[in-house]
Amino acid sequence: MPELPEVETTMRGLAPLVGQPVAKVIIRHPTLRWPIPADLVHSLPQQTLKSLSRRAKYILAQFDTGYLLLHLGMSGRICLLAQDEPAAKHDHFDLHFADGQVLRLRDPRRFGAVLWAGAEPEQHALLTVLGPEPLESAFDGDWLYRQFRTRSAPVKNAIMDSHLVVGVGNIYASESLFRARIHPQTPANQLSRQACDRLAAEIKATLTDALAAGGSSLRDFFGADGNPGYFQQEYFTYARTGEACKICSTPIQNVRLGQRSTFFCPRCQPKP
């Protein structure tokens, strides 16, 4: 599933569209996770794309009368294509712009979303429940420490909870915990303030490094320009079960937490 760095990379790849008016909207298959609003075909043409932003794993495209909310789901891609690029089987939604470029949602599993969020997207039901952005100042060790006081769940599960902090998916949770030298099964409420400071810093560092590498390319993810990400080449633990730890050479282990594979080094991340 695309995580925060992949969504941010996709959003940045769409930057050439900012300032362009919409010429045409095509909805081929409206039945995604939620139905694509049919009236977009009539309401968006002639409106100009004014800006692009990201909230958690959602891309917000600002037009004259409000915001279009886009989500990649589990296997979706948003591609930036030429006007004459033929649609494929899983191409569900197009925004054709006046300069000939096309924003296209390609989503084989149909867990993505195209929704109208109105003039105040922060009030949309999907966004009001979200925690702080991990790369902003509101997220720090103090925030984690206060949130963890009432949480006995494993810390890996806690930092993947979007109510606590957004965008820390399975890959980056495993990598951040390794960098912070914290075992993923540690109950969140057992972490000291110093450990929370360390974890918050490593979440920020891991996501920043992933952004610089263009995200990770596992299975379906490519940026809007069709280029893959390269952060998977820097993984310490993720998907490296049985391989030697890059720090101490101990074999990486794998456990299931919250129905997700979780990777760690038993020596660098000892159990509490």
mmCIF file of C-alpha atoms in Angstrom:
data_model
loop_
_atom_site.group_PDB
_atom_site.id
_atom_site.type_symbol
_atom_site.label_atom_id
_atom_site.label_comp_id
_atom_site.label_asym_id
_atom_site.label_seq_id
_atom_site.Cartn_x
_atom_site.Cartn_y
_atom_site.Cartn_z
ATOM 1 C CA MET A 1 0.000 0.000 0.000
ATOM 2 C CA PRO A 2 1.362 3.467 -0.845
ATOM 3 C CA GLU A 3 2.362 5.286 2.333
ATOM 4 C CA LEU A 4 3.051 8.949 3.085
ATOM 5 C CA PRO A 5 6.301 9.250 1.051
ATOM 6 C CA GLU A 6 4.685 7.623 -1.977
ATOM 7 C CA VAL A 7 1.628 9.878 -1.791
ATOM 8 C CA GLU A 8 3.812 12.970 -1.346
ATOM 9 C CA THR A 9 5.978 11.875 -4.289
ATOM 10 C CA THR A 10 2.861 11.408 -6.413
ATOM 11 C CA MET A 11 1.536 14.837 -5.435
ATOM 12 C CA ARG A 12 4.816 16.539 -6.308
ATOM 13 C CA GLY A 13 4.791 14.812 -9.678
ATOM 14 C CA LEU A 14 1.463 16.461 -10.481
ATOM 15 C CA ALA A 15 2.869 19.985 -9.989
ATOM 16 C CA PRO A 16 2.954 20.757 -13.763
ATOM 17 C CA LEU A 17 -0.856 20.768 -13.716
ATOM 18 C CA VAL A 18 -1.165 23.661 -11.251
ATOM 19 C CA GLY A 19 -2.534 26.737 -12.989
ATOM 20 C CA GLN A 20 -4.170 24.727 -15.762
ATOM 21 C CA PRO A 21 -7.935 24.723 -16.400
ATOM 22 C CA VAL A 22 -9.827 21.449 -16.691
ATOM 23 C CA ALA A 23 -11.081 20.707 -20.197
ATOM 24 C CA LYS A 24 -12.923 17.439 -19.590
ATOM 25 C CA VAL A 25 -13.693 14.855 -16.892
ATOM 26 C CA ILE A 26 -14.123 11.171 -17.724
ATOM 27 C CA ILE A 27 -15.537 8.654 -15.245
ATOM 28 C CA ARG A 28 -15.230 5.122 -16.605
ATOM 29 C CA HIS A 29 -15.886 3.047 -13.488
ATOM 30 C CA PRO A 30 -17.518 5.058 -10.677
ATOM 31 C CA THR A 31 -17.678 2.207 -8.147
ATOM 32 C CA LEU A 32 -14.462 2.637 -6.209
ATOM 33 C CA ARG A 33 -14.322 2.412 -2.389
ATOM 34 C CA TRP A 34 -16.936 5.155 -2.487
ATOM 35 C CA PRO A 35 -18.801 6.163 -5.681
ATOM 36 C CA ILE A 36 -17.139 8.905 -7.718
ATOM 37 C CA PRO A 37 -19.579 11.869 -7.745
ATOM 38 C CA ALA A 38 -21.211 11.859 -11.173
ATOM 39 C CA ASP A 39 -21.639 15.647 -11.219
ATOM 40 C CA LEU A 40 -17.853 16.156 -11.484
ATOM 41 C CA VAL A 41 -18.304 15.653 -15.231
ATOM 42 C CA HIS A 42 -20.269 18.896 -15.345
ATOM 43 C CA SER A 43 -18.904 20.904 -12.403
ATOM 44 C CA LEU A 44 -15.106 20.646 -12.896
ATOM 45 C CA PRO A 45 -14.613 21.609 -16.573
ATOM 46 C CA GLN A 46 -13.425 25.222 -16.923
ATOM 47 C CA GLN A 47 -12.261 25.296 -13.301
ATOM 48 C CA THR A 48 -8.543 25.895 -12.730
ATOM 49 C CA LEU A 49 -6.338 23.711 -10.565
ATOM 50 C CA LYS A 50 -5.084 26.289 -8.064
ATOM 51 C CA SER A 51 -2.918 24.159 -5.749
ATOM 52 C CA LEU A 52 -2.028 20.653 -4.604
ATOM 53 C CA SER A 53 -1.518 19.564 -1.020
ATOM 54 C CA ARG A 54 -1.457 16.387 1.027
ATOM 55 C CA ARG A 55 -3.203 15.411 4.255
ATOM 56 C CA ALA A 56 -2.134 11.995 5.524
ATOM 57 C CA LYS A 57 -2.453 9.705 2.494
ATOM 58 C CA TYR A 58 -4.948 11.971 0.724
ATOM 59 C CA ILE A 59 -4.095 14.369 -2.103
ATOM 60 C CA LEU A 60 -6.132 17.576 -2.081
ATOM 61 C CA ALA A 61 -6.529 19.311 -5.427
ATOM 62 C CA GLN A 62 -7.884 22.845 -5.003
ATOM 63 C CA PHE A 63 -10.143 24.188 -7.733
ATOM 64 C CA ASP A 64 -12.121 27.423 -8.009
ATOM 65 C CA THR A 65 -15.123 26.171 -6.002
ATOM 66 C CA GLY A 66 -13.489 23.655 -3.659
ATOM 67 C CA TYR A 67 -11.252 20.635 -3.270
ATOM 68 C CA LEU A 68 -11.100 17.257 -4.953
ATOM 69 C CA LEU A 69 -9.920 14.545 -2.575
ATOM 70 C CA LEU A 70 -7.877 11.700 -4.093
ATOM 71 C CA HIS A 71 -6.691 8.490 -2.437
ATOM 72 C CA LEU A 72 -4.559 5.742 -3.977
ATOM 73 C CA GLY A 73 -6.077 2.898 -1.966
ATOM 74 C CA MET A 74 -4.005 -0.287 -1.793
ATOM 75 C CA SER A 75 -2.699 -0.538 -5.330
ATOM 76 C CA GLY A 76 -3.731 2.655 -7.075
ATOM 77 C CA ARG A 77 -1.599 5.039 -9.101
ATOM 78 C CA ILE A 78 -2.205 8.568 -10.280
ATOM 79 C CA CYS A 79 -0.458 9.024 -13.601
ATOM 80 C CA LEU A 80 0.372 12.181 -15.510
ATOM 81 C CA LEU A 81 -0.070 11.297 -19.176
ATOM 82 C CA ALA A 82 -0.408 12.758 -22.637
ATOM 83 C CA GLN A 83 -3.904 13.288 -23.998
ATOM 84 C CA ASP A 84 -3.641 10.534 -26.608
ATOM 85 C CA GLU A 85 -2.611 7.804 -24.120
ATOM 86 C CA PRO A 86 -5.280 5.066 -24.476
ATOM 87 C CA ALA A 87 -7.101 4.006 -21.318
ATOM 88 C CA ALA A 88 -6.383 0.552 -19.923
ATOM 89 C CA LYS A 89 -8.653 -1.898 -18.098
ATOM 90 C CA HIS A 90 -8.155 -0.429 -14.628
ATOM 91 C CA ASP A 91 -8.144 3.267 -15.579
ATOM 92 C CA HIS A 92 -11.224 4.618 -13.813
ATOM 93 C CA PHE A 93 -11.009 8.415 -13.759
ATOM 94 C CA ASP A 94 -9.449 11.129 -15.962
ATOM 95 C CA LEU A 95 -8.987 14.855 -15.609
ATOM 96 C CA HIS A 96 -8.095 16.279 -19.018
ATOM 97 C CA PHE A 97 -6.447 19.696 -18.841
ATOM 98 C CA ALA A 98 -6.411 22.448 -21.439
ATOM 99 C CA ASP A 99 -2.701 22.024 -22.170
ATOM 100 C CA GLY A 100 -3.208 18.385 -23.225
ATOM 101 C CA GLN A 101 -2.035 16.689 -20.023
ATOM 102 C CA VAL A 102 -4.184 14.066 -18.309
ATOM 103 C CA LEU A 103 -4.392 13.102 -14.631
ATOM 104 C CA ARG A 104 -5.497 9.461 -14.573
ATOM 105 C CA LEU A 105 -6.386 7.184 -11.651
ATOM 106 C CA ARG A 106 -5.383 3.578 -12.278
ATOM 107 C CA ASP A 107 -6.591 1.240 -9.552
ATOM 108 C CA PRO A 108 -6.818 -2.544 -10.121
ATOM 109 C CA ARG A 109 -8.337 -3.289 -6.700
ATOM 110 C CA ARG A 110 -10.681 -0.262 -6.600
ATOM 111 C CA PHE A 111 -9.867 0.706 -2.993
ATOM 112 C CA GLY A 112 -8.921 4.233 -4.056
ATOM 113 C CA ALA A 113 -11.160 7.274 -3.890
ATOM 114 C CA VAL A 114 -12.174 10.364 -5.856
ATOM 115 C CA LEU A 115 -14.434 12.555 -3.727
ATOM 116 C CA TRP A 116 -15.530 16.183 -3.603
ATOM 117 C CA ALA A 117 -14.525 17.740 -0.269
ATOM 118 C CA GLY A 118 -16.035 21.192 -0.741
ATOM 119 C CA ALA A 119 -14.516 24.524 0.221
ATOM 120 C CA GLU A 120 -13.381 23.373 3.684
ATOM 121 C CA PRO A 121 -11.743 19.957 3.222
ATOM 122 C CA GLU A 122 -10.504 19.858 6.800
ATOM 123 C CA GLN A 123 -14.162 19.391 7.781
ATOM 124 C CA HIS A 124 -14.586 16.309 5.591
ATOM 125 C CA ALA A 125 -15.448 13.211 7.633
ATOM 126 C CA LEU A 126 -12.364 11.357 6.395
ATOM 127 C CA LEU A 127 -10.018 14.126 7.550
ATOM 128 C CA THR A 128 -11.462 15.390 10.835
ATOM 129 C CA VAL A 129 -10.417 12.214 12.705
ATOM 130 C CA LEU A 130 -6.751 12.355 11.696
ATOM 131 C CA GLY A 131 -3.800 12.974 13.995
ATOM 132 C CA PRO A 132 -0.917 15.383 13.300
ATOM 133 C CA GLU A 133 1.407 15.169 10.330
ATOM 134 C CA PRO A 134 4.663 13.460 11.356
ATOM 135 C CA LEU A 135 6.892 15.995 9.606
ATOM 136 C CA GLU A 136 5.286 19.017 11.275
ATOM 137 C CA SER A 137 6.264 20.553 14.606
ATOM 138 C CA ALA A 138 3.055 19.445 16.355
ATOM 139 C CA PHE A 139 4.379 15.900 16.256
ATOM 140 C CA ASP A 140 7.259 15.315 18.655
ATOM 141 C CA GLY A 141 8.365 13.148 21.553
ATOM 142 C CA ASP A 142 6.154 15.004 23.996
ATOM 143 C CA TRP A 143 3.081 14.330 21.849
ATOM 144 C CA LEU A 144 3.955 10.621 21.616
ATOM 145 C CA TYR A 145 4.615 10.344 25.342
ATOM 146 C CA ARG A 146 1.278 11.923 26.235
ATOM 147 C CA GLN A 147 -0.628 9.771 23.733
ATOM 148 C CA PHE A 148 1.104 6.569 24.821
ATOM 149 C CA ARG A 149 0.206 6.935 28.516
ATOM 150 C CA THR A 150 -3.167 5.202 28.004
ATOM 151 C CA ARG A 151 -2.071 2.733 25.329
ATOM 152 C CA SER A 152 -0.935 -0.769 26.246
ATOM 153 C CA ALA A 153 -0.901 -1.971 22.624
ATOM 154 C CA PRO A 154 2.467 -2.749 20.988
ATOM 155 C CA VAL A 155 4.224 0.454 19.978
ATOM 156 C CA LYS A 156 4.289 -0.690 16.322
ATOM 157 C CA ASN A 157 0.481 -0.781 16.307
ATOM 158 C CA ALA A 158 0.252 2.554 18.110
ATOM 159 C CA ILE A 159 2.350 4.545 15.640
ATOM 160 C CA MET A 160 0.351 3.080 12.740
ATOM 161 C CA ASP A 161 -2.881 4.472 14.226
ATOM 162 C CA SER A 162 -3.828 7.485 12.105
ATOM 163 C CA HIS A 163 -5.686 9.007 15.053
ATOM 164 C CA LEU A 164 -2.326 9.366 16.818
ATOM 165 C CA VAL A 165 -0.123 10.309 13.862
ATOM 166 C CA VAL A 166 -0.816 10.019 10.141
ATOM 167 C CA GLY A 167 1.167 8.384 7.398
ATOM 168 C CA VAL A 168 3.350 5.944 9.365
ATOM 169 C CA GLY A 169 2.446 2.751 7.516
ATOM 170 C CA ASN A 170 3.876 -0.723 7.867
ATOM 171 C CA ILE A 171 7.161 -0.147 6.054
ATOM 172 C CA TYR A 172 8.114 3.067 7.800
ATOM 173 C CA ALA A 173 6.930 1.907 11.212
ATOM 174 C CA SER A 174 9.318 -1.071 11.093
ATOM 175 C CA GLU A 175 12.165 1.077 9.801
ATOM 176 C CA SER A 176 11.630 3.864 12.342
ATOM 177 C CA LEU A 177 11.508 1.464 15.266
ATOM 178 C CA PHE A 178 14.760 -0.134 14.151
ATOM 179 C CA ARG A 179 16.464 3.243 13.878
ATOM 180 C CA ALA A 180 15.180 4.146 17.345
ATOM 181 C CA ARG A 181 16.345 0.738 18.716
ATOM 182 C CA ILE A 182 12.877 -0.054 20.073
ATOM 183 C CA HIS A 183 11.363 -3.550 19.895
ATOM 184 C CA PRO A 184 8.044 -3.394 17.990
ATOM 185 C CA GLN A 185 6.213 -5.463 20.626
ATOM 186 C CA THR A 186 7.051 -3.049 23.448
ATOM 187 C CA PRO A 187 3.805 -1.822 25.072
ATOM 188 C CA ALA A 188 3.467 1.823 24.123
ATOM 189 C CA ASN A 189 2.845 2.927 27.712
ATOM 190 C CA GLN A 190 6.182 1.448 28.797
ATOM 191 C CA LEU A 191 8.237 3.827 26.652
ATOM 192 C CA SER A 192 10.114 6.509 28.542
ATOM 193 C CA ARG A 193 10.025 10.155 27.540
ATOM 194 C CA GLN A 194 13.566 9.762 26.160
ATOM 195 C CA ALA A 195 12.496 6.774 24.049
ATOM 196 C CA CYS A 196 9.536 8.765 22.712
ATOM 197 C CA ASP A 197 11.844 11.627 21.789
ATOM 198 C CA ARG A 198 14.087 9.186 19.958
ATOM 199 C CA LEU A 199 11.189 7.496 18.168
ATOM 200 C CA ALA A 200 9.612 10.774 17.018
ATOM 201 C CA ALA A 201 12.968 11.939 15.667
ATOM 202 C CA GLU A 202 13.531 8.674 13.806
ATOM 203 C CA ILE A 203 10.033 8.700 12.303
ATOM 204 C CA LYS A 204 10.782 12.160 10.925
ATOM 205 C CA ALA A 205 14.226 11.089 9.679
ATOM 206 C CA THR A 206 12.949 7.885 8.066
ATOM 207 C CA LEU A 207 10.136 9.638 6.219
ATOM 208 C CA THR A 208 12.456 12.459 5.137
ATOM 209 C CA ASP A 209 14.952 9.942 3.743
ATOM 210 C CA ALA A 210 12.160 8.077 1.961
ATOM 211 C CA LEU A 211 10.921 11.302 0.378
ATOM 212 C CA ALA A 212 14.412 12.096 -0.848
ATOM 213 C CA ALA A 213 14.535 8.651 -2.482
ATOM 214 C CA GLY A 214 11.142 9.076 -4.159
ATOM 215 C CA GLY A 215 9.419 6.610 -1.848
ATOM 216 C CA SER A 216 9.525 2.828 -2.067
ATOM 217 C CA SER A 217 8.556 0.776 -5.102
ATOM 218 C CA LEU A 218 6.951 -2.437 -3.944
ATOM 219 C CA ARG A 219 4.722 -4.134 -6.512
ATOM 220 C CA ASP A 220 2.489 -1.349 -7.854
ATOM 221 C CA PHE A 221 3.934 1.990 -6.816
ATOM 222 C CA PHE A 222 5.437 4.363 -9.358
ATOM 223 C CA GLY A 223 5.382 8.136 -9.179
ATOM 224 C CA ALA A 224 3.074 10.245 -11.327
ATOM 225 C CA ASP A 225 5.867 10.497 -13.899
ATOM 226 C CA GLY A 226 6.218 6.708 -14.098
ATOM 227 C CA ASN A 227 9.522 6.572 -12.221
ATOM 228 C CA PRO A 228 10.001 4.143 -9.315
ATOM 229 C CA GLY A 229 11.116 5.041 -5.824
ATOM 230 C CA TYR A 230 14.405 3.784 -4.439
ATOM 231 C CA PHE A 231 14.042 3.806 -0.653
ATOM 232 C CA GLN A 232 13.690 -0.007 -0.558
ATOM 233 C CA GLN A 233 17.424 -0.136 -1.239
ATOM 234 C CA GLU A 234 17.974 1.494 2.175
ATOM 235 C CA TYR A 235 15.756 -0.789 4.289
ATOM 236 C CA PHE A 236 17.284 -1.998 7.539
ATOM 237 C CA THR A 237 14.557 -4.524 8.374
ATOM 238 C CA TYR A 238 11.490 -4.445 6.143
ATOM 239 C CA ALA A 239 11.064 -7.623 4.054
ATOM 240 C CA ARG A 240 14.570 -8.788 5.051
ATOM 241 C CA THR A 241 13.625 -11.827 7.164
ATOM 242 C CA GLY A 242 16.654 -14.068 7.670
ATOM 243 C CA GLU A 243 19.077 -11.570 6.168
ATOM 244 C CA ALA A 244 21.925 -10.169 8.239
ATOM 245 C CA CYS A 245 21.296 -6.952 10.150
ATOM 246 C CA LYS A 246 23.274 -4.161 8.529
ATOM 247 C CA ILE A 247 24.494 -3.052 11.968
ATOM 248 C CA CYS A 248 25.250 -6.247 13.918
ATOM 249 C CA SER A 249 24.841 -9.123 11.385
ATOM 250 C CA THR A 250 22.129 -10.857 13.463
ATOM 251 C CA PRO A 251 19.409 -12.390 11.231
ATOM 252 C CA ILE A 252 16.338 -10.170 10.885
ATOM 253 C CA GLN A 253 13.199 -11.706 12.380
ATOM 254 C CA ASN A 254 9.523 -11.380 11.496
ATOM 255 C CA VAL A 255 6.411 -11.429 13.706
ATOM 256 C CA ARG A 256 2.749 -10.664 13.024
ATOM 257 C CA LEU A 257 1.317 -7.613 14.772
ATOM 258 C CA GLY A 258 -2.138 -6.344 13.949
ATOM 259 C CA GLN A 259 -2.260 -8.800 11.033
ATOM 260 C CA ARG A 260 0.786 -7.165 9.486
ATOM 261 C CA SER A 261 4.286 -8.559 9.056
ATOM 262 C CA THR A 262 6.681 -6.754 11.371
ATOM 263 C CA PHE A 263 10.443 -6.909 10.916
ATOM 264 C CA PHE A 264 13.107 -6.293 13.565
ATOM 265 C CA CYS A 265 16.613 -7.161 14.710
ATOM 266 C CA PRO A 266 16.498 -9.067 18.024
ATOM 267 C CA ARG A 267 19.909 -7.739 19.025
ATOM 268 C CA CYS A 268 19.579 -4.078 18.056
ATOM 269 C CA GLN A 269 15.958 -4.045 19.289
ATOM 270 C CA PRO A 270 15.925 -6.227 22.421
ATOM 271 C CA LYS A 271 12.645 -7.032 24.102
ATOM 272 C CA PRO A 272 11.936 -4.843 27.160
#
